[in-house]
Amino acid sequence: MVSSTSKFPQPLFTKTIELYGDRIGSKGNLRFAGLAWIGAEKFLLMQGDVDGFSMPSTCYRFLRLLGLAERLKKPVILWNLPAVHGINTPRPASLAWTHAIQNVGIKLLKFPHPLLTVFDETYPCDEGITAISKQLPAVGDATVVVSRLTGVPNFHQHPLRIVEHSSDIPAHLIELLRSVATIPATELVAKRRAALHLLAKIPRQPSAQERPHV
């Protein structure tokens, strides 16, 4: 597996090592994917944006690194990477690409270790942070969101932390990890499946990128 040291996205992390996942170094359009440390705690970190799964190579890299995290028995952080939105967004694709996206969804649902999600101040959301909060639990087990808004409801007891500054994210990630790390893998998977089932009943609103321009 090809790897290189990287300072991105420091200084929020103590250390990061970017991983590409194959001999040709396919990156897809993820901004960062690899190992990241907060102090002595090691994670598999994948950072993207609302179009995070718009390339087949992104799906392949995502699957390879998620498999690595499972082998290493490490938690995963999905940063600005709305996996549910990316998986469910209709798009013209080849059969192989469609199959890869489906595999991403299955792999996330069955992942036996904690999945933590982060949405910082650069993540676009026209409907406000409340709309984001309704999508988060369908895959992730706990979430940190950077926002100055208050009164954001938890979604079916989903652990959610609202912080004002990105610098507050690492401490909250460690706190949330400790709260979900003791949950058995079977319970984590069951909660993700239940949340995804509930989310499927909520009418999906098109994102700003999908709305037609008038």
mmCIF file of C-alpha atoms in Angstrom, residues 86-159:
data_model
loop_
_atom_site.group_PDB
_atom_site.id
_atom_site.type_symbol
_atom_site.label_atom_id
_atom_site.label_comp_id
_atom_site.label_asym_id
_atom_site.label_seq_id
_atom_site.Cartn_x
_atom_site.Cartn_y
_atom_site.Cartn_z
ATOM 1 C CA GLY A 86 -23.319 10.197 -1.710
ATOM 2 C CA ILE A 87 -24.686 6.682 -1.845
ATOM 3 C CA ASN A 88 -28.316 7.714 -2.392
ATOM 4 C CA THR A 89 -27.778 10.524 -4.927
ATOM 5 C CA PRO A 90 -28.996 9.382 -8.368
ATOM 6 C CA ARG A 91 -26.390 9.741 -11.104
ATOM 7 C CA PRO A 92 -25.645 8.153 -14.452
ATOM 8 C CA ALA A 93 -23.101 5.461 -13.833
ATOM 9 C CA SER A 94 -21.735 2.233 -15.186
ATOM 10 C CA LEU A 95 -22.791 -1.068 -13.681
ATOM 11 C CA ALA A 96 -19.353 -1.389 -12.050
ATOM 12 C CA TRP A 97 -19.664 2.060 -10.462
ATOM 13 C CA THR A 98 -23.186 1.327 -9.203
ATOM 14 C CA HIS A 99 -21.908 -1.914 -7.711
ATOM 15 C CA ALA A 100 -19.027 -0.067 -6.022
ATOM 16 C CA ILE A 101 -21.398 2.479 -4.455
ATOM 17 C CA GLN A 102 -23.624 -0.313 -3.163
ATOM 18 C CA ASN A 103 -20.575 -2.001 -1.665
ATOM 19 C CA VAL A 104 -19.671 1.240 0.147
ATOM 20 C CA GLY A 105 -23.104 1.328 1.754
ATOM 21 C CA ILE A 106 -22.991 -2.324 2.778
ATOM 22 C CA LYS A 107 -19.454 -2.026 4.140
ATOM 23 C CA LEU A 108 -20.348 1.047 6.209
ATOM 24 C CA LEU A 109 -23.428 -0.573 7.690
ATOM 25 C CA LYS A 110 -21.508 -3.717 8.669
ATOM 26 C CA PHE A 111 -18.314 -1.993 9.859
ATOM 27 C CA PRO A 112 -17.708 -3.462 13.358
ATOM 28 C CA HIS A 113 -15.929 -0.463 14.887
ATOM 29 C CA PRO A 114 -17.062 3.105 15.696
ATOM 30 C CA LEU A 115 -17.859 5.429 12.781
ATOM 31 C CA LEU A 116 -17.528 9.096 13.715
ATOM 32 C CA THR A 117 -18.718 11.896 11.434
ATOM 33 C CA VAL A 118 -17.539 15.526 11.362
ATOM 34 C CA PHE A 119 -19.020 18.498 9.494
ATOM 35 C CA ASP A 120 -17.001 21.702 9.826
ATOM 36 C CA GLU A 121 -17.808 25.297 8.903
ATOM 37 C CA THR A 122 -16.844 24.770 5.256
ATOM 38 C CA TYR A 123 -19.560 22.181 4.668
ATOM 39 C CA PRO A 124 -22.430 23.759 2.658
ATOM 40 C CA CYS A 125 -25.977 23.282 3.802
ATOM 41 C CA ASP A 126 -28.653 25.666 2.544
ATOM 42 C CA GLU A 127 -31.307 24.259 4.861
ATOM 43 C CA GLY A 128 -29.257 24.791 8.006
ATOM 44 C CA ILE A 129 -27.656 22.443 10.456
ATOM 45 C CA THR A 130 -30.984 20.951 11.521
ATOM 46 C CA ALA A 131 -31.376 19.380 8.089
ATOM 47 C CA ILE A 132 -27.888 17.890 8.349
ATOM 48 C CA SER A 133 -28.665 16.419 11.758
ATOM 49 C CA LYS A 134 -31.490 14.354 10.237
ATOM 50 C CA GLN A 135 -29.081 12.595 7.880
ATOM 51 C CA LEU A 136 -26.128 11.887 10.164
ATOM 52 C CA PRO A 137 -27.192 8.811 12.147
ATOM 53 C CA ALA A 138 -27.952 6.666 9.109
ATOM 54 C CA VAL A 139 -24.323 5.569 8.987
ATOM 55 C CA GLY A 140 -22.272 7.299 11.697
ATOM 56 C CA ASP A 141 -22.428 6.403 15.385
ATOM 57 C CA ALA A 142 -21.613 9.893 16.700
ATOM 58 C CA THR A 143 -21.140 13.332 15.157
ATOM 59 C CA VAL A 144 -19.389 16.661 15.697
ATOM 60 C CA VAL A 145 -20.727 19.701 13.833
ATOM 61 C CA VAL A 146 -19.164 23.175 13.737
ATOM 62 C CA SER A 147 -21.973 25.712 13.969
ATOM 63 C CA ARG A 148 -23.008 28.807 15.907
ATOM 64 C CA LEU A 149 -26.643 27.770 15.736
ATOM 65 C CA THR A 150 -28.339 26.478 18.870
ATOM 66 C CA GLY A 151 -31.303 24.274 19.531
ATOM 67 C CA VAL A 152 -30.288 21.554 17.102
ATOM 68 C CA PRO A 153 -32.248 18.413 18.042
ATOM 69 C CA ASN A 154 -30.654 15.033 18.527
ATOM 70 C CA PHE A 155 -31.976 12.467 16.078
ATOM 71 C CA HIS A 156 -33.242 9.358 17.882
ATOM 72 C CA GLN A 157 -30.664 9.658 20.647
ATOM 73 C CA HIS A 158 -27.786 10.042 18.185
ATOM 74 C CA PRO A 159 -24.743 11.443 20.051
#
